[in-house]
Amino acid sequence: MTIKAHHGEILHCLEDPSSGDDGAWEYLKDGILIVEDGYVSGCGSAADMWAEVRKAATDIEMIEHPNGLIIPGMIDTHTHFPQCEIIASYGTQLIEWLETYTFPVEMGFSDSQKSHRIAKFFLRELLRNGTTTALVFGTVHSQSVDAFFEEAQQFNQRMICGKVMMDRHAPDGLLDTPESGYTQSADLIKRWHGKGRLGYAVTPRFAPTSTSEQLTMAGKLVENFPGVHLHTHLSENLRECQWVKELFPSCEDYLDVYDRHGLLGRRSVFAHGIHLCEREWNRLAHSGSNLSFCPTSNLFIGSGLFDLNSADKYGVRIGLGTDIGGGDSLSLLRTINEAYKVQQLKGNHLAPMRSFYLATLGGARTLDLDSSIGNFEIGKEADFVVLDYASTPLIEMRCAGNRSIQEKLFVLEMLGDDRAVRETWVMGECQYRKAVEIKSQ
Ligand code: GUN
Ligand code: ZN
């Protein structure tokens, strides 16, 4: 068996840097990451690791990564693969945006061929952007999820996806029923959940498009199939929040709608959570539920500014989401950039190591997958990305000289996007390598 030793600068988190723990992250200026059979078998200073590797009697392939930074594969905790074709659609906010752009494009995913084509496009884009794991909406059509999982198998990415459950307030071609939503989801779970690196998420779109009967069925799926995720939207837009109040008058608030149907828990991920009251923050924390902070989407469709201070104060786990096509970028570096700016507007400073954590180990914790991915602890799956300090003239200029890792990381986060991703490795195999540019004088 060949062991691969990746030599270069390495950065990963061991804890949440906001904990104040000195050992929350590890930076190796001259490091080696050892990968055996797709799993991390060592990570440390080049001097220590090289001695260790030489003891092994098997072949060792040394791979050099000069002028770059090796980081764990990034993790997108909320996005929609069928919405690739409506990214950057003009001039609407949530409800009108759904009616004008989203529902019409999702109709097309009754076609399996189209589902395969867009799924493949999306998965390749993730690799180009350094994302190795994502929690993803399909459409109401089971074939959209079959196509997504079949394509994800080709690249061996760790992916979670689910069929949308939606039995009202949408065009006929996009509706299921409480019963068909249950049986179609159950069939998909049996077909895909736990197959290789794939997982299933029970996916009611959001409270306005599911009756209480359908949400009850979603709760039954979560109960009957332990280990699946629950993935939906929560409190994104003020008009949506008012609508939920009208549709579920007996519930205390928006989160309570999901709570009464048994949808909260450690494997539940709620996208957005912008307009939450104190009771909802407390309930999210006590139920161990997770939020996905989606700054590009929240700005693009004008939904509001996420309150990271409250998430920290109440102890709610959060990850980052691109939420395309509400979001306008598949890049988690761009997402960090806008997360930083949103927090500036809220009077907070999102530190570079904290946002790096949110895109890696924090995302893994949000998805309850941190025993498998998120950093370079021994035994984890070897998903990693090589960022390029010379990927644009500006990044090169700002990273030159003797700068600290915090400074260089912040430059990559603020100025980087897909261009900053030199390579993406999945389970120890290179699945994306950027074409080399010929530099003219
Ligand atoms: N709320 C319900 N559906 C959607 C969707 O597709 N995108 C976003 N951003 N919010 C939603
Ligand atoms: Zn969304």
PDB file of N, CA and C in Angstrom, residues 78-83 102-103 106 136-145 161-168 170 174-177 180-182 184-185 188 200-206 209-210 214 218 221 231-233:
ATOM      1  N   HIS A  78     -25.792  24.412   4.210  1.00  0.00           N
ATOM      2  CA  HIS A  78     -27.136  24.599   3.634  1.00  0.00           C
ATOM      3  C   HIS A  78     -27.038  25.107   2.201  1.00  0.00           C
ATOM      4  N   THR A  79     -27.544  24.296   1.276  1.00  0.00           N
ATOM      5  CA  THR A  79     -27.587  24.764  -0.108  1.00  0.00           C
ATOM      6  C   THR A  79     -28.606  23.949  -0.918  1.00  0.00           C
ATOM      7  N   HIS A  80     -28.836  24.373  -2.186  1.00  0.00           N
ATOM      8  CA  HIS A  80     -29.864  23.749  -3.039  1.00  0.00           C
ATOM      9  C   HIS A  80     -29.235  23.479  -4.398  1.00  0.00           C
ATOM     10  N   PHE A  81     -28.981  22.187  -4.734  1.00  0.00           N
ATOM     11  CA  PHE A  81     -28.344  21.961  -6.043  1.00  0.00           C
ATOM     12  C   PHE A  81     -29.250  22.349  -7.224  1.00  0.00           C
ATOM     13  N   PRO A  82     -30.599  22.189  -7.130  1.00  0.00           N
ATOM     14  CA  PRO A  82     -31.408  22.492  -8.324  1.00  0.00           C
ATOM     15  C   PRO A  82     -31.492  23.983  -8.649  1.00  0.00           C
ATOM     16  N   GLN A  83     -30.932  24.823  -7.770  1.00  0.00           N
ATOM     17  CA  GLN A  83     -31.061  26.266  -8.002  1.00  0.00           C
ATOM     18  C   GLN A  83     -29.838  26.893  -8.668  1.00  0.00           C
ATOM     19  N   THR A 102     -37.714  30.361  -8.273  1.00  0.00           N
ATOM     20  CA  THR A 102     -37.352  29.058  -7.697  1.00  0.00           C
ATOM     21  C   THR A 102     -38.304  27.949  -8.134  1.00  0.00           C
ATOM     22  N   PHE A 103     -39.599  28.170  -7.946  1.00  0.00           N
ATOM     23  CA  PHE A 103     -40.547  27.104  -8.289  1.00  0.00           C
ATOM     24  C   PHE A 103     -40.482  26.762  -9.783  1.00  0.00           C
ATOM     25  N   GLU A 106     -37.431  24.574 -10.402  1.00  0.00           N
ATOM     26  CA  GLU A 106     -37.481  23.256  -9.746  1.00  0.00           C
ATOM     27  C   GLU A 106     -38.419  22.290 -10.473  1.00  0.00           C
ATOM     28  N   VAL A 136     -27.731  19.352   1.355  1.00  0.00           N
ATOM     29  CA  VAL A 136     -28.255  19.850   0.089  1.00  0.00           C
ATOM     30  C   VAL A 136     -29.745  19.544  -0.067  1.00  0.00           C
ATOM     31  N   PHE A 137     -30.513  20.542  -0.492  1.00  0.00           N
ATOM     32  CA  PHE A 137     -31.904  20.317  -0.905  1.00  0.00           C
ATOM     33  C   PHE A 137     -31.932  19.721  -2.321  1.00  0.00           C
ATOM     34  N   GLY A 138     -32.784  18.708  -2.532  1.00  0.00           N
ATOM     35  CA  GLY A 138     -33.159  18.315  -3.893  1.00  0.00           C
ATOM     36  C   GLY A 138     -34.419  19.094  -4.252  1.00  0.00           C
ATOM     37  N   THR A 139     -35.273  18.509  -5.099  1.00  0.00           N
ATOM     38  CA  THR A 139     -36.610  19.069  -5.320  1.00  0.00           C
ATOM     39  C   THR A 139     -37.613  18.034  -4.797  1.00  0.00           C
ATOM     40  N   VAL A 140     -38.889  18.287  -5.036  1.00  0.00           N
ATOM     41  CA  VAL A 140     -39.922  17.359  -4.571  1.00  0.00           C
ATOM     42  C   VAL A 140     -39.823  15.991  -5.276  1.00  0.00           C
ATOM     43  N   HIS A 141     -39.126  15.969  -6.414  1.00  0.00           N
ATOM     44  CA  HIS A 141     -39.050  14.751  -7.222  1.00  0.00           C
ATOM     45  C   HIS A 141     -37.974  13.799  -6.693  1.00  0.00           C
ATOM     46  N   SER A 142     -38.368  12.545  -6.405  1.00  0.00           N
ATOM     47  CA  SER A 142     -37.377  11.567  -5.908  1.00  0.00           C
ATOM     48  C   SER A 142     -36.208  11.437  -6.876  1.00  0.00           C
ATOM     49  N   GLN A 143     -36.515  11.534  -8.187  1.00  0.00           N
ATOM     50  CA  GLN A 143     -35.438  11.311  -9.172  1.00  0.00           C
ATOM     51  C   GLN A 143     -34.346  12.372  -9.065  1.00  0.00           C
ATOM     52  N   SER A 144     -34.674  13.559  -8.521  1.00  0.00           N
ATOM     53  CA  SER A 144     -33.625  14.582  -8.354  1.00  0.00           C
ATOM     54  C   SER A 144     -32.599  14.094  -7.328  1.00  0.00           C
ATOM     55  N   VAL A 145     -33.078  13.395  -6.296  1.00  0.00           N
ATOM     56  CA  VAL A 145     -32.178  12.925  -5.228  1.00  0.00           C
ATOM     57  C   VAL A 145     -31.408  11.679  -5.692  1.00  0.00           C
ATOM     58  N   CYS A 161     -28.363  14.689   1.312  1.00  0.00           N
ATOM     59  CA  CYS A 161     -29.383  15.308   0.454  1.00  0.00           C
ATOM     60  C   CYS A 161     -30.753  14.737   0.819  1.00  0.00           C
ATOM     61  N   GLY A 162     -31.800  15.426   0.405  1.00  0.00           N
ATOM     62  CA  GLY A 162     -33.143  14.909   0.645  1.00  0.00           C
ATOM     63  C   GLY A 162     -34.140  15.475  -0.349  1.00  0.00           C
ATOM     64  N   LYS A 163     -35.202  14.729  -0.537  1.00  0.00           N
ATOM     65  CA  LYS A 163     -36.319  15.156  -1.380  1.00  0.00           C
ATOM     66  C   LYS A 163     -37.147  16.179  -0.612  1.00  0.00           C
ATOM     67  N   VAL A 164     -37.516  17.263  -1.283  1.00  0.00           N
ATOM     68  CA  VAL A 164     -38.361  18.275  -0.640  1.00  0.00           C
ATOM     69  C   VAL A 164     -39.737  17.688  -0.360  1.00  0.00           C
ATOM     70  N   MET A 165     -40.248  17.971   0.838  1.00  0.00           N
ATOM     71  CA  MET A 165     -41.645  17.637   1.167  1.00  0.00           C
ATOM     72  C   MET A 165     -42.414  18.963   1.123  1.00  0.00           C
ATOM     73  N   MET A 166     -43.497  18.984   0.344  1.00  0.00           N
ATOM     74  CA  MET A 166     -44.213  20.266   0.138  1.00  0.00           C
ATOM     75  C   MET A 166     -45.624  19.914  -0.337  1.00  0.00           C
ATOM     76  N   ASP A 167     -46.638  20.138   0.507  1.00  0.00           N
ATOM     77  CA  ASP A 167     -47.985  19.726   0.099  1.00  0.00           C
ATOM     78  C   ASP A 167     -48.978  20.886   0.011  1.00  0.00           C
ATOM     79  N   ARG A 168     -48.472  22.128  -0.005  1.00  0.00           N
ATOM     80  CA  ARG A 168     -49.381  23.270  -0.246  1.00  0.00           C
ATOM     81  C   ARG A 168     -48.574  24.515  -0.619  1.00  0.00           C
ATOM     82  N   ALA A 170     -47.716  25.862  -3.427  1.00  0.00           N
ATOM     83  CA  ALA A 170     -46.725  25.771  -4.510  1.00  0.00           C
ATOM     84  C   ALA A 170     -47.466  25.247  -5.748  1.00  0.00           C
ATOM     85  N   LEU A 174     -45.201  20.627  -8.219  1.00  0.00           N
ATOM     86  CA  LEU A 174     -44.187  20.555  -7.152  1.00  0.00           C
ATOM     87  C   LEU A 174     -44.753  20.053  -5.835  1.00  0.00           C
ATOM     88  N   LEU A 175     -45.990  19.547  -5.881  1.00  0.00           N
ATOM     89  CA  LEU A 175     -46.609  19.121  -4.623  1.00  0.00           C
ATOM     90  C   LEU A 175     -46.570  17.606  -4.447  1.00  0.00           C
ATOM     91  N   ASP A 176     -46.361  17.188  -3.203  1.00  0.00           N
ATOM     92  CA  ASP A 176     -46.621  15.790  -2.851  1.00  0.00           C
ATOM     93  C   ASP A 176     -47.762  15.795  -1.834  1.00  0.00           C
ATOM     94  N   THR A 177     -47.941  14.722  -1.103  1.00  0.00           N
ATOM     95  CA  THR A 177     -48.976  14.672  -0.063  1.00  0.00           C
ATOM     96  C   THR A 177     -48.291  14.167   1.212  1.00  0.00           C
ATOM     97  N   SER A 180     -47.496  10.464   0.317  1.00  0.00           N
ATOM     98  CA  SER A 180     -46.465  10.219  -0.712  1.00  0.00           C
ATOM     99  C   SER A 180     -45.133  10.816  -0.275  1.00  0.00           C
ATOM    100  N   GLY A 181     -45.181  11.932   0.451  1.00  0.00           N
ATOM    101  CA  GLY A 181     -43.938  12.509   0.970  1.00  0.00           C
ATOM    102  C   GLY A 181     -43.238  11.522   1.890  1.00  0.00           C
ATOM    103  N   TYR A 182     -44.035  10.824   2.704  1.00  0.00           N
ATOM    104  CA  TYR A 182     -43.451   9.840   3.626  1.00  0.00           C
ATOM    105  C   TYR A 182     -42.862   8.663   2.858  1.00  0.00           C
ATOM    106  N   GLN A 184     -42.093   8.216  -0.333  1.00  0.00           N
ATOM    107  CA  GLN A 184     -40.968   8.523  -1.237  1.00  0.00           C
ATOM    108  C   GLN A 184     -39.690   8.782  -0.441  1.00  0.00           C
ATOM    109  N   SER A 185     -39.826   9.508   0.665  1.00  0.00           N
ATOM    110  CA  SER A 185     -38.631   9.773   1.493  1.00  0.00           C
ATOM    111  C   SER A 185     -38.108   8.466   2.081  1.00  0.00           C
ATOM    112  N   LEU A 188     -36.198   6.497  -0.457  1.00  0.00           N
ATOM    113  CA  LEU A 188     -34.869   7.082  -0.711  1.00  0.00           C
ATOM    114  C   LEU A 188     -33.915   6.775   0.443  1.00  0.00           C
ATOM    115  N   TYR A 200     -28.935  10.784   4.295  1.00  0.00           N
ATOM    116  CA  TYR A 200     -30.222  11.356   3.897  1.00  0.00           C
ATOM    117  C   TYR A 200     -30.684  12.409   4.909  1.00  0.00           C
ATOM    118  N   ALA A 201     -31.311  13.456   4.390  1.00  0.00           N
ATOM    119  CA  ALA A 201     -31.945  14.468   5.249  1.00  0.00           C
ATOM    120  C   ALA A 201     -33.433  14.555   4.917  1.00  0.00           C
ATOM    121  N   VAL A 202     -34.280  14.362   5.907  1.00  0.00           N
ATOM    122  CA  VAL A 202     -35.722  14.615   5.760  1.00  0.00           C
ATOM    123  C   VAL A 202     -35.864  16.125   5.561  1.00  0.00           C
ATOM    124  N   THR A 203     -36.564  16.528   4.468  1.00  0.00           N
ATOM    125  CA  THR A 203     -36.456  17.907   3.993  1.00  0.00           C
ATOM    126  C   THR A 203     -37.808  18.590   3.722  1.00  0.00           C
ATOM    127  N   PRO A 204     -38.595  18.879   4.761  1.00  0.00           N
ATOM    128  CA  PRO A 204     -39.765  19.732   4.517  1.00  0.00           C
ATOM    129  C   PRO A 204     -39.251  21.129   4.147  1.00  0.00           C
ATOM    130  N   ARG A 205     -39.783  21.736   3.059  1.00  0.00           N
ATOM    131  CA  ARG A 205     -39.164  22.990   2.559  1.00  0.00           C
ATOM    132  C   ARG A 205     -39.133  24.067   3.643  1.00  0.00           C
ATOM    133  N   PHE A 206     -40.304  24.437   4.154  1.00  0.00           N
ATOM    134  CA  PHE A 206     -40.440  25.321   5.331  1.00  0.00           C
ATOM    135  C   PHE A 206     -41.901  25.282   5.751  1.00  0.00           C
ATOM    136  N   THR A 209     -45.125  25.757   3.433  1.00  0.00           N
ATOM    137  CA  THR A 209     -45.478  24.852   2.324  1.00  0.00           C
ATOM    138  C   THR A 209     -45.761  23.419   2.782  1.00  0.00           C
ATOM    139  N   SER A 210     -45.887  23.211   4.094  1.00  0.00           N
ATOM    140  CA  SER A 210     -46.298  21.885   4.579  1.00  0.00           C
ATOM    141  C   SER A 210     -47.472  22.056   5.543  1.00  0.00           C
ATOM    142  N   GLN A 214     -48.387  16.909   7.096  1.00  0.00           N
ATOM    143  CA  GLN A 214     -47.117  16.554   6.474  1.00  0.00           C
ATOM    144  C   GLN A 214     -45.947  16.691   7.454  1.00  0.00           C
ATOM    145  N   ALA A 218     -43.084  14.043   8.592  1.00  0.00           N
ATOM    146  CA  ALA A 218     -41.635  14.310   8.646  1.00  0.00           C
ATOM    147  C   ALA A 218     -41.095  13.869  10.006  1.00  0.00           C
ATOM    148  N   LEU A 221     -40.685  10.157  10.056  1.00  0.00           N
ATOM    149  CA  LEU A 221     -39.475   9.711   9.335  1.00  0.00           C
ATOM    150  C   LEU A 221     -38.246   9.825  10.234  1.00  0.00           C
ATOM    151  N   HIS A 231     -33.665  18.813   7.713  1.00  0.00           N
ATOM    152  CA  HIS A 231     -33.125  20.006   7.054  1.00  0.00           C
ATOM    153  C   HIS A 231     -34.281  20.871   6.571  1.00  0.00           C
ATOM    154  N   THR A 232     -34.346  22.115   7.053  1.00  0.00           N
ATOM    155  CA  THR A 232     -35.427  23.002   6.607  1.00  0.00           C
ATOM    156  C   THR A 232     -35.001  24.461   6.788  1.00  0.00           C
ATOM    157  N   HIS A 233     -35.913  25.389   6.482  1.00  0.00           N
ATOM    158  CA  HIS A 233     -35.662  26.824   6.661  1.00  0.00           C
ATOM    159  C   HIS A 233     -36.418  27.321   7.890  1.00  0.00           C
TER     160      HIS A 233
END
